[in-house]
PDB file of C-alpha atoms in Angstrom:
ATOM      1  CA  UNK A   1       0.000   0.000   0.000  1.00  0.00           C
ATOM      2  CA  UNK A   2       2.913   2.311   0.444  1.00  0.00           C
ATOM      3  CA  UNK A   3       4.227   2.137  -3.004  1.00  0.00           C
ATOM      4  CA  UNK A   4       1.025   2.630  -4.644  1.00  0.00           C
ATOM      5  CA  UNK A   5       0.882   5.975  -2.425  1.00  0.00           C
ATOM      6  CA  UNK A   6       3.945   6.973  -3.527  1.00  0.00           C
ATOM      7  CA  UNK A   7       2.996   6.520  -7.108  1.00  0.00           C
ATOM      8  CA  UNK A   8       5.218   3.759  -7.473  1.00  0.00           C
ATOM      9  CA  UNK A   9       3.820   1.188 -10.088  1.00  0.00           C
ATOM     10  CA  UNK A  10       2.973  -2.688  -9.097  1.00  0.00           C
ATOM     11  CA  UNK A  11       3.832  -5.134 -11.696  1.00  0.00           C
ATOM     12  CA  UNK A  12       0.416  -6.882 -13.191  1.00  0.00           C
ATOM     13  CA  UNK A  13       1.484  -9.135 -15.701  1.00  0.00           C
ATOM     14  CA  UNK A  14       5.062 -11.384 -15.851  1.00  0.00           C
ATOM     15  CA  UNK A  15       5.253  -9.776 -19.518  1.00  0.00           C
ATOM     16  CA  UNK A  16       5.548  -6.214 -18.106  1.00  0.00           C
ATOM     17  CA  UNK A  17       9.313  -7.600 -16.744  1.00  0.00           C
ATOM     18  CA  UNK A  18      10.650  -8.619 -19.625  1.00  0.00           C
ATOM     19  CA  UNK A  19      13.839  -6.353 -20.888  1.00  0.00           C
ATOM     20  CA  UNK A  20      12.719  -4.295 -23.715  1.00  0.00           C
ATOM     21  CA  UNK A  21      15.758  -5.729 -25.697  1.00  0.00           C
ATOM     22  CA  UNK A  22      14.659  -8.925 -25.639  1.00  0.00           C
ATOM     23  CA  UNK A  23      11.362  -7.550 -27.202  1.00  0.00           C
ATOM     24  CA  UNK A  24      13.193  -6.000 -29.867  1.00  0.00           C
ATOM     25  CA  UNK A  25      15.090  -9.075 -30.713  1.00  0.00           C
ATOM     26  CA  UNK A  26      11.783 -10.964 -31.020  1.00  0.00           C
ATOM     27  CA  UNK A  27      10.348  -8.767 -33.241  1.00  0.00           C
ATOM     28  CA  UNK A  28      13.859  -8.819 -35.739  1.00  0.00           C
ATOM     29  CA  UNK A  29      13.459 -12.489 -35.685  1.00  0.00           C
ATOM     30  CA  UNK A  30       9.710 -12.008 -36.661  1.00  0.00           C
ATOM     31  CA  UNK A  31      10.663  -9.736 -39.429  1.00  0.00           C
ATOM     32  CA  UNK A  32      13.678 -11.972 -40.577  1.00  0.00           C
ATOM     33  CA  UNK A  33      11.905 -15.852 -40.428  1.00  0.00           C
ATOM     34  CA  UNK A  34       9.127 -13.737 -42.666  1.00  0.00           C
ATOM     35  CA  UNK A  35      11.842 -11.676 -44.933  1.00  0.00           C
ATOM     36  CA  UNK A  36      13.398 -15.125 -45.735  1.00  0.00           C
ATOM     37  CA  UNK A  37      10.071 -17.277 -46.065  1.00  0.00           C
ATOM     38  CA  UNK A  38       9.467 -14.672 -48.835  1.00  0.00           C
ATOM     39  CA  UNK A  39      12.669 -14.885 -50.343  1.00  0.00           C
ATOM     40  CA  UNK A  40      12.959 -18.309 -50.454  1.00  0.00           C
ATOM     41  CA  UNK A  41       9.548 -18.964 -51.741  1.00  0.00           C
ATOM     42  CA  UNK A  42       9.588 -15.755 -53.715  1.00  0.00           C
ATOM     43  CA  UNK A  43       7.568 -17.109 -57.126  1.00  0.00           C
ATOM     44  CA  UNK A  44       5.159 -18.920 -55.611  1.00  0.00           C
ATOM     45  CA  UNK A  45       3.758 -15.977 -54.156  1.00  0.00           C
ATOM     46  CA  UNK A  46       4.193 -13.262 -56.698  1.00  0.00           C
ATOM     47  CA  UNK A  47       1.952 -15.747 -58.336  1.00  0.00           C
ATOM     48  CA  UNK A  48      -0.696 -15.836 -55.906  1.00  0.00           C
ATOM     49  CA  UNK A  49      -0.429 -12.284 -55.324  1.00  0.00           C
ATOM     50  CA  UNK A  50      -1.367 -11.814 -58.796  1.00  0.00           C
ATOM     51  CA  UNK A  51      -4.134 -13.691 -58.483  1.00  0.00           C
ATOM     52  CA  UNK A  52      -5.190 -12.000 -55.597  1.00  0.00           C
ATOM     53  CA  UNK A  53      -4.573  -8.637 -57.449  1.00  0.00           C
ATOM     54  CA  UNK A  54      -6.627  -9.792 -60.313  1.00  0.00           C
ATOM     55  CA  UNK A  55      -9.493 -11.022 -58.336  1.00  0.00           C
ATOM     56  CA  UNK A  56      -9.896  -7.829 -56.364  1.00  0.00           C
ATOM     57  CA  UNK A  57      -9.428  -5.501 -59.679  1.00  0.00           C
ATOM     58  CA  UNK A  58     -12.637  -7.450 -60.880  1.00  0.00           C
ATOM     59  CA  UNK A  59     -14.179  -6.854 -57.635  1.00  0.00           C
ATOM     60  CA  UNK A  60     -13.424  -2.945 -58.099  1.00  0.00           C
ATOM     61  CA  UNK A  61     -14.696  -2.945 -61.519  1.00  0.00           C
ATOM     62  CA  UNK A  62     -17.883  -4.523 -60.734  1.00  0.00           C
ATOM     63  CA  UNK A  63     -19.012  -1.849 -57.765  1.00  0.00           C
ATOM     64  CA  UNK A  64     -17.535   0.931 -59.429  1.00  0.00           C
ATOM     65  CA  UNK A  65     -19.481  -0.475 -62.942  1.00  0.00           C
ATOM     66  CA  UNK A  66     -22.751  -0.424 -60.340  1.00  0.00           C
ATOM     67  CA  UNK A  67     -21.865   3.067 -58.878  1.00  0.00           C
ATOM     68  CA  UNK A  68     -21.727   4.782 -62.463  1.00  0.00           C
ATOM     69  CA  UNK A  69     -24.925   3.131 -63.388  1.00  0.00           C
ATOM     70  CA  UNK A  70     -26.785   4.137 -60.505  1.00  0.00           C
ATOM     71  CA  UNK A  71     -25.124   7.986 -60.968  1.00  0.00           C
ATOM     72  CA  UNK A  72     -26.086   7.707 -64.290  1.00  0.00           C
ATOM     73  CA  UNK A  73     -29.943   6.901 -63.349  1.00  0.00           C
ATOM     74  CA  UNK A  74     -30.035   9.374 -61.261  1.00  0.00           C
ATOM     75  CA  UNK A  75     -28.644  12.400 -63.425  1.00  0.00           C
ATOM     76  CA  UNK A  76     -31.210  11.430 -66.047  1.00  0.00           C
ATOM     77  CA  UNK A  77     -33.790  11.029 -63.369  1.00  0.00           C
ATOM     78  CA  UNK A  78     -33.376  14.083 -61.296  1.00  0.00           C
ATOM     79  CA  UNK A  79     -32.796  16.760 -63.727  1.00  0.00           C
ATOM     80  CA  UNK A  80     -36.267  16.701 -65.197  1.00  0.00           C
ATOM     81  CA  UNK A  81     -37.602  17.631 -61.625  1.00  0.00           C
ATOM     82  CA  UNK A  82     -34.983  19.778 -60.721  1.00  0.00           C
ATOM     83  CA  UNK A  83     -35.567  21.717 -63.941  1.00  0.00           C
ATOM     84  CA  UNK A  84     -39.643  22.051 -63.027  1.00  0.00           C
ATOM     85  CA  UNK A  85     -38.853  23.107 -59.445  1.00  0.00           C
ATOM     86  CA  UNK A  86     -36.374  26.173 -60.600  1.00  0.00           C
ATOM     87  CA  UNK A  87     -39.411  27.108 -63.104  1.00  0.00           C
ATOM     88  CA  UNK A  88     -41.733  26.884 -60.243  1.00  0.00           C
ATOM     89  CA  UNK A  89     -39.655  28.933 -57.899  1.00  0.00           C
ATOM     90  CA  UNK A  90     -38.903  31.681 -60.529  1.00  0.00           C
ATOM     91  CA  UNK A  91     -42.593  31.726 -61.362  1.00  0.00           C
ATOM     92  CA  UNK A  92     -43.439  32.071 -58.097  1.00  0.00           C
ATOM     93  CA  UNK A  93     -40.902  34.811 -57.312  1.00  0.00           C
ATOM     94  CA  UNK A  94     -42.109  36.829 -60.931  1.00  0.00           C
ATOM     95  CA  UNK A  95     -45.770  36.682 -59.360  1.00  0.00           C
ATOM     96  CA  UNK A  96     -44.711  38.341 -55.726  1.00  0.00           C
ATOM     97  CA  UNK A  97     -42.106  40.461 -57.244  1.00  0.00           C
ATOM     98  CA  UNK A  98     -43.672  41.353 -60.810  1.00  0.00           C
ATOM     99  CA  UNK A  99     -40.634  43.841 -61.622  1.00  0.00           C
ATOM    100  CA  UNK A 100     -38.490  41.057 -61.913  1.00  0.00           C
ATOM    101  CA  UNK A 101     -40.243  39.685 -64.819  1.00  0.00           C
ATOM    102  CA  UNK A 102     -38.409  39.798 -68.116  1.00  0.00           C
ATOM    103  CA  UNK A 103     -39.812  41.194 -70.453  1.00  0.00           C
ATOM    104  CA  UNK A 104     -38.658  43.305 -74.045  1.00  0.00           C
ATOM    105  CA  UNK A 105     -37.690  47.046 -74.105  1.00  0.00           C
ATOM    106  CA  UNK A 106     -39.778  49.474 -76.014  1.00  0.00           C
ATOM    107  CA  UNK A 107     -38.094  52.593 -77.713  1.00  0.00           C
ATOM    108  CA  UNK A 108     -34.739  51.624 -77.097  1.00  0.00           C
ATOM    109  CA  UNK A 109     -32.672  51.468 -80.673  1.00  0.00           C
ATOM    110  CA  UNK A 110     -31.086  48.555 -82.024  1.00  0.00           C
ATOM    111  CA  UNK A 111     -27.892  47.951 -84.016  1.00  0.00           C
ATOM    112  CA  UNK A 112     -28.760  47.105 -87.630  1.00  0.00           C
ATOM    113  CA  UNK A 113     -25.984  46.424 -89.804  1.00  0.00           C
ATOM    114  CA  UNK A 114     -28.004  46.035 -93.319  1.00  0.00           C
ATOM    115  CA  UNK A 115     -28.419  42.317 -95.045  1.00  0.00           C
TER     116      UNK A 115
END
């Protein structure tokens, strides 16, 4: 009970002893027994990883092949509907504000350059 007052930390687990220098060497021999599994069995698996490549380019294709479809409906879909709601709104807008309305100028010369 002392220690922990002090703010001296208990021990939990065994692992929390263990020399961090011995951790690091575990992890280099990780890294190494895989570095030379891959060397030494370095076709086989440039083989499969191609296959794995190719499998998960078709994969892409086919979601990104639904995604552009589905964009696609929806562009030719929407625009219809967004094209009657602008003319409702600037119909709307002409009736409250009637000076807005666009209309031709009377009197007002024009450039004419004789055909």
């Amino acid at each position: 009970m002392a220690r922990l007052r002090l703010g001296l930390a208990v021990a939990q687990t065994p692992l929390e002893w263990i020399p961090v220098v011995l951790i690091l060497i575990l992890i280099a021999l990780v890294i190494y027994s895989i570095y030379s599994c891959c060397v030494a069995w370095a076709e086989e698996i440039k083989a499969c990883c191609f296959c794995i490549l190719d499998c998960l380019a078709c994969i892409f294709r086919f979601f990104m092949a639904i995604y552009l479809a589905i964009k696609w409906c929806l562009q030719r879909t929407w625009y219809p509907v967004k094209q009657c709601c602008c003319y409702c709104c600037e119909k709307c807008d002409i009736f409250y504000h009637p000076y807005k309305k666009k209309v031709p100028y009377t009197h007002v010369p024009k450039f004419d350059y004789g055909t």
